[in-house]
PDB file of C-alpha atoms in Angstrom:
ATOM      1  CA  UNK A   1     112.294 156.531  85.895  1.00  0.00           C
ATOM      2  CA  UNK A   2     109.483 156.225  88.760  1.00  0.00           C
ATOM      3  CA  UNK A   3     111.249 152.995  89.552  1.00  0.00           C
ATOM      4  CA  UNK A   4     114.541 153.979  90.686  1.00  0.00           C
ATOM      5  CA  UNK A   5     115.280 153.826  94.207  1.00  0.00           C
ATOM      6  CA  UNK A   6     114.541 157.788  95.208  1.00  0.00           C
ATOM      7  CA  UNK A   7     117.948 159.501  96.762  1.00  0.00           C
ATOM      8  CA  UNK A   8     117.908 159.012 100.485  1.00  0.00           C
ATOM      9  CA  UNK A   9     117.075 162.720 101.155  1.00  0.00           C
ATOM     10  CA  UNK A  10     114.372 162.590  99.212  1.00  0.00           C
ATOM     11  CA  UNK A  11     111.258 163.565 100.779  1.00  0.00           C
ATOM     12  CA  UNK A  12     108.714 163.134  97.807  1.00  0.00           C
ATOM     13  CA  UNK A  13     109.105 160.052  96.329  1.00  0.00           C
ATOM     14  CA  UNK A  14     108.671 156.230  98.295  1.00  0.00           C
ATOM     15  CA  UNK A  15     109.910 152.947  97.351  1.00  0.00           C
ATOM     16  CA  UNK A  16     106.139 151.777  96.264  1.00  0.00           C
ATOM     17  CA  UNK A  17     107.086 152.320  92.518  1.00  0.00           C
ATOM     18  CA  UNK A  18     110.119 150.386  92.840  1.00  0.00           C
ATOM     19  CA  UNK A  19     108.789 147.977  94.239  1.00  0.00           C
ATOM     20  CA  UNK A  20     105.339 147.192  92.172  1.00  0.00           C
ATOM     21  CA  UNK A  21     108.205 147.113  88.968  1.00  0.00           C
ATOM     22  CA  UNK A  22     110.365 144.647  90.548  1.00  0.00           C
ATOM     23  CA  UNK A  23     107.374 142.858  91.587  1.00  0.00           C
ATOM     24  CA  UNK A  24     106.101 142.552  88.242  1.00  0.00           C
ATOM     25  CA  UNK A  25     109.293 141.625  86.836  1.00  0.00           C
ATOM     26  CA  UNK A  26     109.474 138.690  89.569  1.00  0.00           C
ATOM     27  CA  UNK A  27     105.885 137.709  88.022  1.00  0.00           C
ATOM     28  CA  UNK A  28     107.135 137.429  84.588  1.00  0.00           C
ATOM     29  CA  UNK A  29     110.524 136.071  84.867  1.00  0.00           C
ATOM     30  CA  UNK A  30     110.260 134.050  88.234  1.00  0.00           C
ATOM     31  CA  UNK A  31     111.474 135.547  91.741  1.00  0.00           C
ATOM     32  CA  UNK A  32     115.200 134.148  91.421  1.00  0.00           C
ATOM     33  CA  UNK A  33     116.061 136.387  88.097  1.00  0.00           C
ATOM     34  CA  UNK A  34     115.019 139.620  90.487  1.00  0.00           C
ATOM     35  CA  UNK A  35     116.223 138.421  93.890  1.00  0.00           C
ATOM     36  CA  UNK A  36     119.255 136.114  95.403  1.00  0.00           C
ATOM     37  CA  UNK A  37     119.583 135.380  98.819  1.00  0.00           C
ATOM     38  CA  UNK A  38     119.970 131.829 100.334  1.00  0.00           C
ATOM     39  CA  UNK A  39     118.002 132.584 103.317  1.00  0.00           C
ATOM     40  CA  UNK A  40     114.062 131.611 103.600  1.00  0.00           C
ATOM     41  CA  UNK A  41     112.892 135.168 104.368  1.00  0.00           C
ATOM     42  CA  UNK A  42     113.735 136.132 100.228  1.00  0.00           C
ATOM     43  CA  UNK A  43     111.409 133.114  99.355  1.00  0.00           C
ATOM     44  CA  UNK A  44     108.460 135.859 100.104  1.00  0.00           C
ATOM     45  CA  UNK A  45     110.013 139.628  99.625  1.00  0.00           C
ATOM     46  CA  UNK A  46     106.717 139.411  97.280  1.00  0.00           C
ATOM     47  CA  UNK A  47     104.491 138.030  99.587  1.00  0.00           C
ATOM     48  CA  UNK A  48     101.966 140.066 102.033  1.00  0.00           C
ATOM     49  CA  UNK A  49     103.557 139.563 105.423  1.00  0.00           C
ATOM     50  CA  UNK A  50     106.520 141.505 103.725  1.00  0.00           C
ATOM     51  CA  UNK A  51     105.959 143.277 100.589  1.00  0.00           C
ATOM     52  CA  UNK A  52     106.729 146.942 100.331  1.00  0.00           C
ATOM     53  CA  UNK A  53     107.160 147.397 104.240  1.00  0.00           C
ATOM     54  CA  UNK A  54     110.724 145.715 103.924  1.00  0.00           C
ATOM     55  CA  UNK A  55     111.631 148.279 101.828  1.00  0.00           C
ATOM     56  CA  UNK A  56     109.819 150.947 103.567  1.00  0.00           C
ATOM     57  CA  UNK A  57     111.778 149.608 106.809  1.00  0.00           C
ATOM     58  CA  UNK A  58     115.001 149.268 105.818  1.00  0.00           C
ATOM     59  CA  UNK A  59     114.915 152.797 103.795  1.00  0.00           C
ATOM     60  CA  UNK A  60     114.180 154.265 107.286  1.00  0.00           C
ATOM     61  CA  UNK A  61     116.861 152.184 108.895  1.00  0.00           C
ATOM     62  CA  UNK A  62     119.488 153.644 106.526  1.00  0.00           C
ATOM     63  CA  UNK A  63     118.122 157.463 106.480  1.00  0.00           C
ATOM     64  CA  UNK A  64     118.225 157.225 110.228  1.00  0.00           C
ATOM     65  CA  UNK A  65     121.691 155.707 109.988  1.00  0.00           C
ATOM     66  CA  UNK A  66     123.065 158.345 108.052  1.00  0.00           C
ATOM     67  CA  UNK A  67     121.466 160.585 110.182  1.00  0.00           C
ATOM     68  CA  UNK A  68     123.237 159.200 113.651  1.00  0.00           C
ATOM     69  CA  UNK A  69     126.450 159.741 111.662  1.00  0.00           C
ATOM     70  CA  UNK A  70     126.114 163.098 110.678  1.00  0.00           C
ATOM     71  CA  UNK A  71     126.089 162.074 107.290  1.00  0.00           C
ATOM     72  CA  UNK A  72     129.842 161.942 106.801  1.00  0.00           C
ATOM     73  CA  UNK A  73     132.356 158.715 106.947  1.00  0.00           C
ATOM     74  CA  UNK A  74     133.708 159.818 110.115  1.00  0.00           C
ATOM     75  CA  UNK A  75     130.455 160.031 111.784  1.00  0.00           C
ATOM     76  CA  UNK A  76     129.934 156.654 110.858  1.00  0.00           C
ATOM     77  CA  UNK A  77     133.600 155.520 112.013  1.00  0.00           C
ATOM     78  CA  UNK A  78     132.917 157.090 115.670  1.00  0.00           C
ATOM     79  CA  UNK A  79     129.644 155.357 115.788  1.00  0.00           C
ATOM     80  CA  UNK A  80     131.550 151.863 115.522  1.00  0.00           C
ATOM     81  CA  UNK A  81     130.421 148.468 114.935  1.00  0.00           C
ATOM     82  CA  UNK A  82     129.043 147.425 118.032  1.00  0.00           C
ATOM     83  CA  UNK A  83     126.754 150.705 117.993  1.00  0.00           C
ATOM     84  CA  UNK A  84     125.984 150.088 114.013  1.00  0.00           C
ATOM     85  CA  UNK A  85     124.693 146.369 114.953  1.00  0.00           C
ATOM     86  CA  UNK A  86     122.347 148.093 117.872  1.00  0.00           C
ATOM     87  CA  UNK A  87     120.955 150.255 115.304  1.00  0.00           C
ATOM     88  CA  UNK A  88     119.953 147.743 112.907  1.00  0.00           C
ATOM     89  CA  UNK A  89     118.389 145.458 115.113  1.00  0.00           C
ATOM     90  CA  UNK A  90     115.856 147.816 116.551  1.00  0.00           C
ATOM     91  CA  UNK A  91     113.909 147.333 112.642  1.00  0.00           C
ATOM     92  CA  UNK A  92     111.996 144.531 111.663  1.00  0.00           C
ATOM     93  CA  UNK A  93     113.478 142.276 108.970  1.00  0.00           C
ATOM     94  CA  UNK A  94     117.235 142.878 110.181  1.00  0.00           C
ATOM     95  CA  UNK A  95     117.695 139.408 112.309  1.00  0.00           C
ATOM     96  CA  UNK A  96     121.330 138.435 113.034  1.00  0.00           C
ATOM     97  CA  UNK A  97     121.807 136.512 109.389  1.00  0.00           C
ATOM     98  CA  UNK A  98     120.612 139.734 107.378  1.00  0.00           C
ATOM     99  CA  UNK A  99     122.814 142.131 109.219  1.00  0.00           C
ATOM    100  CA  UNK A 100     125.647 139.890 108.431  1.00  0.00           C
ATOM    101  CA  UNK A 101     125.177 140.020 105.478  1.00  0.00           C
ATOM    102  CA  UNK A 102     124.905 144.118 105.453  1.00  0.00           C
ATOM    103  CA  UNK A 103     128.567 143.928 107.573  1.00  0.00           C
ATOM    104  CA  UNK A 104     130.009 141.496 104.607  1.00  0.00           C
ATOM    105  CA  UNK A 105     129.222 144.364 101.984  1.00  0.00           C
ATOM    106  CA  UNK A 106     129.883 146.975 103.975  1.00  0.00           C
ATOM    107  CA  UNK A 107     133.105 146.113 105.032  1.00  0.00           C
ATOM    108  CA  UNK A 108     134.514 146.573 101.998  1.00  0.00           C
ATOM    109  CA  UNK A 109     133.799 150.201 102.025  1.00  0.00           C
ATOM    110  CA  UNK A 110     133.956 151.097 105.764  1.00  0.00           C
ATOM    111  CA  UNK A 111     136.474 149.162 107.286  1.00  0.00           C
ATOM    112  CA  UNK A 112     136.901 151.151 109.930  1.00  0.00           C
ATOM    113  CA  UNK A 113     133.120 151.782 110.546  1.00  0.00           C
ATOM    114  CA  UNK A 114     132.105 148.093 110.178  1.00  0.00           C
ATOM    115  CA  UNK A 115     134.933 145.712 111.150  1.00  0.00           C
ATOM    116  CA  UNK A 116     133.782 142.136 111.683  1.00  0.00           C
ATOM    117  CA  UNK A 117     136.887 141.565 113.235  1.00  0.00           C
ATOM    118  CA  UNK A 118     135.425 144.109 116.181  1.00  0.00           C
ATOM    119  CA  UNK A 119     132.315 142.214 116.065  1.00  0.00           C
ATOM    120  CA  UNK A 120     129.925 140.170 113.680  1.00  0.00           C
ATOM    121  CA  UNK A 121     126.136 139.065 114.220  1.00  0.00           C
ATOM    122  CA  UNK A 122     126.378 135.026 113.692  1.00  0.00           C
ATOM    123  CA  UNK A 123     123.384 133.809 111.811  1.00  0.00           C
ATOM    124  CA  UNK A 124     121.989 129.963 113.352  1.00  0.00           C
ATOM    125  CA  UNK A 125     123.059 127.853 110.276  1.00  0.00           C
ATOM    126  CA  UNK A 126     126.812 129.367 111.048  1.00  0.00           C
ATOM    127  CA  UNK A 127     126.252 128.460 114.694  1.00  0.00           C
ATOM    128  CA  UNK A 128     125.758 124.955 114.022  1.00  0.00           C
ATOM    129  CA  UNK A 129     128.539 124.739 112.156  1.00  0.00           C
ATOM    130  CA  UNK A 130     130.394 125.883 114.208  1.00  0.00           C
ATOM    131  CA  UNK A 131     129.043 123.540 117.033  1.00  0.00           C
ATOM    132  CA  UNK A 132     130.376 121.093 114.580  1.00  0.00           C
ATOM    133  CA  UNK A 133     133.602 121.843 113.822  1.00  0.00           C
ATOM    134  CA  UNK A 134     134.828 122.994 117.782  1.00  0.00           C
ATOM    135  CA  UNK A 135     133.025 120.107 118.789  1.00  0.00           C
ATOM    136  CA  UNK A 136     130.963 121.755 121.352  1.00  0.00           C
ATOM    137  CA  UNK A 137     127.575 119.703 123.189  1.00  0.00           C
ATOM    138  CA  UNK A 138     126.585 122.760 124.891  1.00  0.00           C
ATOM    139  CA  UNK A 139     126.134 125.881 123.220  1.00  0.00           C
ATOM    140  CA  UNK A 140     124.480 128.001 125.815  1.00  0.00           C
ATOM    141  CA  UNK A 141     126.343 131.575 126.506  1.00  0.00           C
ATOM    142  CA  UNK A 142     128.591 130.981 123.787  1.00  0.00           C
ATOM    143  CA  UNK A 143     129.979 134.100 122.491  1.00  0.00           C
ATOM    144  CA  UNK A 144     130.351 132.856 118.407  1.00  0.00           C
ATOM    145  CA  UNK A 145     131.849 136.142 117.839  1.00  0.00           C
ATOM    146  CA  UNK A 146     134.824 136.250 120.250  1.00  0.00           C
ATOM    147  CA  UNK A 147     135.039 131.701 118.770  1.00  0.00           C
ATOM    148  CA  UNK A 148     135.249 132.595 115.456  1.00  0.00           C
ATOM    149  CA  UNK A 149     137.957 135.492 115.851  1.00  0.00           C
ATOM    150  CA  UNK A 150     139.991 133.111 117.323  1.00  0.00           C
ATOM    151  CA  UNK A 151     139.337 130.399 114.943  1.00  0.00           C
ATOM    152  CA  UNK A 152     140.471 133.266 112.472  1.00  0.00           C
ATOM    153  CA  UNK A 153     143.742 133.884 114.545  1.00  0.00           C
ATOM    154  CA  UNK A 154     145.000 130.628 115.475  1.00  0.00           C
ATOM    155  CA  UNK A 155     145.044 129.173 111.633  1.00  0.00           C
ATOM    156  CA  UNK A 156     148.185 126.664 111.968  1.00  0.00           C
ATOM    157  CA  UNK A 157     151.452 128.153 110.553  1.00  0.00           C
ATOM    158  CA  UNK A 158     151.510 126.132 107.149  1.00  0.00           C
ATOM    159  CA  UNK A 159     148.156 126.616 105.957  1.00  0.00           C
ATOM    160  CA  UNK A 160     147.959 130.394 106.890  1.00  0.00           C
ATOM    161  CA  UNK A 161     151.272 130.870 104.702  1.00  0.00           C
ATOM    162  CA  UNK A 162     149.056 128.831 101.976  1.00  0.00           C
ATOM    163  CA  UNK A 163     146.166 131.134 102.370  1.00  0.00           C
ATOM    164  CA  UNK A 164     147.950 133.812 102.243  1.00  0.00           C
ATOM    165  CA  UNK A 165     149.349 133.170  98.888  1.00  0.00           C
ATOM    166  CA  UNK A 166     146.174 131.906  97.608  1.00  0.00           C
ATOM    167  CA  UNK A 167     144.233 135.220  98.707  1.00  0.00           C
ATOM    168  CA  UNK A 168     146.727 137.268  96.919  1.00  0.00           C
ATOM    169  CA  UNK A 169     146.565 135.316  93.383  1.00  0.00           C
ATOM    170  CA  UNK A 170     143.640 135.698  94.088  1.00  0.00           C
ATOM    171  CA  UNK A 171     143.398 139.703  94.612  1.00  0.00           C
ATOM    172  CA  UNK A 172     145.541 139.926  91.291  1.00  0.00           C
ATOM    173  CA  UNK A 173     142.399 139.537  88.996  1.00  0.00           C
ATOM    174  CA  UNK A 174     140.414 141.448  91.710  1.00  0.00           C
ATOM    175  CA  UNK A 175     139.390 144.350  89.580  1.00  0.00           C
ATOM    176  CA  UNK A 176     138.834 146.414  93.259  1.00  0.00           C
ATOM    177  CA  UNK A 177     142.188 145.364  94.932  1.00  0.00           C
ATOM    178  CA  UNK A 178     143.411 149.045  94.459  1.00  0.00           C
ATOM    179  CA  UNK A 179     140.771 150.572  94.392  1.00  0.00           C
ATOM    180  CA  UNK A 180     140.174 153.726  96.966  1.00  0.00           C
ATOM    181  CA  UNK A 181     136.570 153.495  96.951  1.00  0.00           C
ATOM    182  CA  UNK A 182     136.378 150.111  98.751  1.00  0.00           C
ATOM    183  CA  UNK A 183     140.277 150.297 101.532  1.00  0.00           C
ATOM    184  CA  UNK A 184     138.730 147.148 103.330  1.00  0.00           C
ATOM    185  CA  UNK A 185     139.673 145.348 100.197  1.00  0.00           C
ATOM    186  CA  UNK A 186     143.207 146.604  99.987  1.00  0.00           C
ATOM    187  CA  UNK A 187     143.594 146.053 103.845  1.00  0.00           C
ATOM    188  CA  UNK A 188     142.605 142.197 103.779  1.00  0.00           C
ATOM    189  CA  UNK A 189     145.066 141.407 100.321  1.00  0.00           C
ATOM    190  CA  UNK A 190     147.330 143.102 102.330  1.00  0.00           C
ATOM    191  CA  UNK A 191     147.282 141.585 105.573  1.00  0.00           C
ATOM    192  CA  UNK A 192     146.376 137.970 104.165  1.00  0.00           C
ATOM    193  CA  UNK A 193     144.273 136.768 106.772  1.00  0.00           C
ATOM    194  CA  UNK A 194     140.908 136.089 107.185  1.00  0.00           C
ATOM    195  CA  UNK A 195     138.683 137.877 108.934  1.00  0.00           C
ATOM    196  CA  UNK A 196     135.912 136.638 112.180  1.00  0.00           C
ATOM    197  CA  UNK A 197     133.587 137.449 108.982  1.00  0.00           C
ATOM    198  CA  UNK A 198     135.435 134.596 107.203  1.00  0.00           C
ATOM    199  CA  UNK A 199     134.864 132.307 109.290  1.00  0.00           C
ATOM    200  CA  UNK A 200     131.036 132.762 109.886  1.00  0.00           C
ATOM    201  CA  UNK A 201     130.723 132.559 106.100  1.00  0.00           C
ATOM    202  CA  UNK A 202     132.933 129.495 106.138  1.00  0.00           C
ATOM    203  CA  UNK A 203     130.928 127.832 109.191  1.00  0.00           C
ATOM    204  CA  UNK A 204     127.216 128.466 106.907  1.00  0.00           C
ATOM    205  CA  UNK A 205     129.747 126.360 103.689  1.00  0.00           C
ATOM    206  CA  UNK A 206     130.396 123.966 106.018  1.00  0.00           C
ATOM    207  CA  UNK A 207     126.748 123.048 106.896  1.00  0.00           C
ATOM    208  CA  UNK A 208     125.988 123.246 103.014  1.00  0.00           C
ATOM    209  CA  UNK A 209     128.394 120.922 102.344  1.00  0.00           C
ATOM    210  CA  UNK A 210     126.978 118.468 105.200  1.00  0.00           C
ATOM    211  CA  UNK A 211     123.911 118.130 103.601  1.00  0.00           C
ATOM    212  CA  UNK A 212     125.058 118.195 100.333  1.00  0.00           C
ATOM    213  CA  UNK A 213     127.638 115.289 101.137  1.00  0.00           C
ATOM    214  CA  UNK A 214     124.013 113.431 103.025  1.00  0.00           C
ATOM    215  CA  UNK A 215     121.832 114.404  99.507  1.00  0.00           C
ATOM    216  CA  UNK A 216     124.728 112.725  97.399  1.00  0.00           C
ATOM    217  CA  UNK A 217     124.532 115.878  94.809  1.00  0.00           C
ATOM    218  CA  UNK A 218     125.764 119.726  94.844  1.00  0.00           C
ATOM    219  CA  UNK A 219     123.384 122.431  94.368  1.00  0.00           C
ATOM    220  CA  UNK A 220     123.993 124.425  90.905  1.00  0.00           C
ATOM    221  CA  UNK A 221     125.152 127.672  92.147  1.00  0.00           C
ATOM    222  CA  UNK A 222     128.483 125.983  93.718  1.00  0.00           C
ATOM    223  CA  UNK A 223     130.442 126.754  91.192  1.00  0.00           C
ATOM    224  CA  UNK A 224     132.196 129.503  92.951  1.00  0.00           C
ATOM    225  CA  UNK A 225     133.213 126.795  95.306  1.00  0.00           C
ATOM    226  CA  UNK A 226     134.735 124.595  92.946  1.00  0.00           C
ATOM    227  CA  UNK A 227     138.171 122.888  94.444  1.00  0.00           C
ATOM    228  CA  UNK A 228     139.932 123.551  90.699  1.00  0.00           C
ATOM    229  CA  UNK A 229     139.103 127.459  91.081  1.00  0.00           C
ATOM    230  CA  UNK A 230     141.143 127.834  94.431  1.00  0.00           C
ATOM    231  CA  UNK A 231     144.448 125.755  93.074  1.00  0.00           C
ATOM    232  CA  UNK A 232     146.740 127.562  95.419  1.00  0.00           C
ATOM    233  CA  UNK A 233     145.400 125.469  98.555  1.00  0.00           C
ATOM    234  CA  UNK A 234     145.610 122.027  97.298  1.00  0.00           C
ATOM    235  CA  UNK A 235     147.205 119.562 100.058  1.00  0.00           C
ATOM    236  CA  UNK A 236     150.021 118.156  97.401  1.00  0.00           C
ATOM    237  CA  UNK A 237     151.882 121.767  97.106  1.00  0.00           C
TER     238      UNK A 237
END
């Protein structure tokens, strides 16, 4: 189908068709059944300031990527993280908060390529909370990376043994914990610990759960964060 999204070596086809049947889909059914994303920027994927460039821009981003790596996993793995992040940055529409979110689904896959234990762009809603929790008036110079690894590494005894446990139950119904395609999976059940990458996530929760404690309600797609789902931490064990 025209709509697909062409191969990255191909040279004949753009992302135009793509995206006019997505965009018509988003017409019909409402942006949220094409799109997710919690950040404003998704609100207008559709819209003219972005549109098709996004996609134009970030296909670029990926082909030139793959093209720094020599197209193979260890050309990405000698490239690193730090180098990875530079990359991305130089394109429009890759701010800290998107690339993030690239490293989070990356990570999986690469771990040795991408590890947000090496380093992790911190989106502003994560740097507030942050702020928060460490208590900290003045934020200037603050290296968020280097404060959430050790956030990540000085978890108290007890509750990293509770963690621990909880991420493996967890990992048991984890249809990818053994899987080969994605090792960064297999290396976190394994080591039981969270990542810097954990905590940045954890630090944007932490400000949604401010305001939803000041609104008085929870927004529908908590769910995933409900306290019965995540048994294994509960303060009474």
């Amino acid at each position: 189908s025209a709509a697909r999204l062409p191969a990255l070596g191909d040279e004949r086809h753009d992302v135009g068709a793509m995206y006019e049947h997505l965009a018509g889909l988003a017409e019909r059914h409402g942006r949220g059944a094409v799109l997710s994303g919690d950040g404003q920027s998704v609100k207008f994927r559709f819209d003219g300031a972005q549109g098709v460039e996004v996609l134009r821009s970030w296909r670029r981003c990926v082909r030139e990527l793959v093209g720094l790596a020599g197209g193979t996993r260890e050309g990405l793995q000698a490239l690193g993280t730090k180098r990875i992040y530079e990359h991305f940055k130089t394109f429009p529409w890759l701010g800290c908060l998107t690339i993030k979110e690239i490293f989070c689904y990356l990570y999986p896959a690469h771990p040795r390529s991408i590890d947000v234990n090496v380093y992790v762009p911190v989106g502003s809603g994560a740097q507030r909370g942050g702020q928060a929790v460490l208590g900290l008036r003045d934020v200037g110079g603050v290296d968020w990376h280097k404060e959430f690894l050790n956030m990540a590494r000085s978890v108290p005894d007890r509750l990293a043994q509770q963690l621990t446990e909880a991420i493996r139950a967890r990992s048991r119904s984890c249809p990818f914990a053994d899987d080969d395609r994605v090792p960064g999976v297999r290396q976190q059940v394994a080591s039981g610990r969270p990542t810097a990458g954990d905590v940045e996530v954890c630090m944007c929760f932490f400000m949604n759960y401010l305001r939803a404690k000041h609104r008085g309600s929870v927004p529908k797609g908590w769910t995933m964060l409900q306290r019965s789902l995540w048994s294994e931490t509960s303060a009474d064990r």
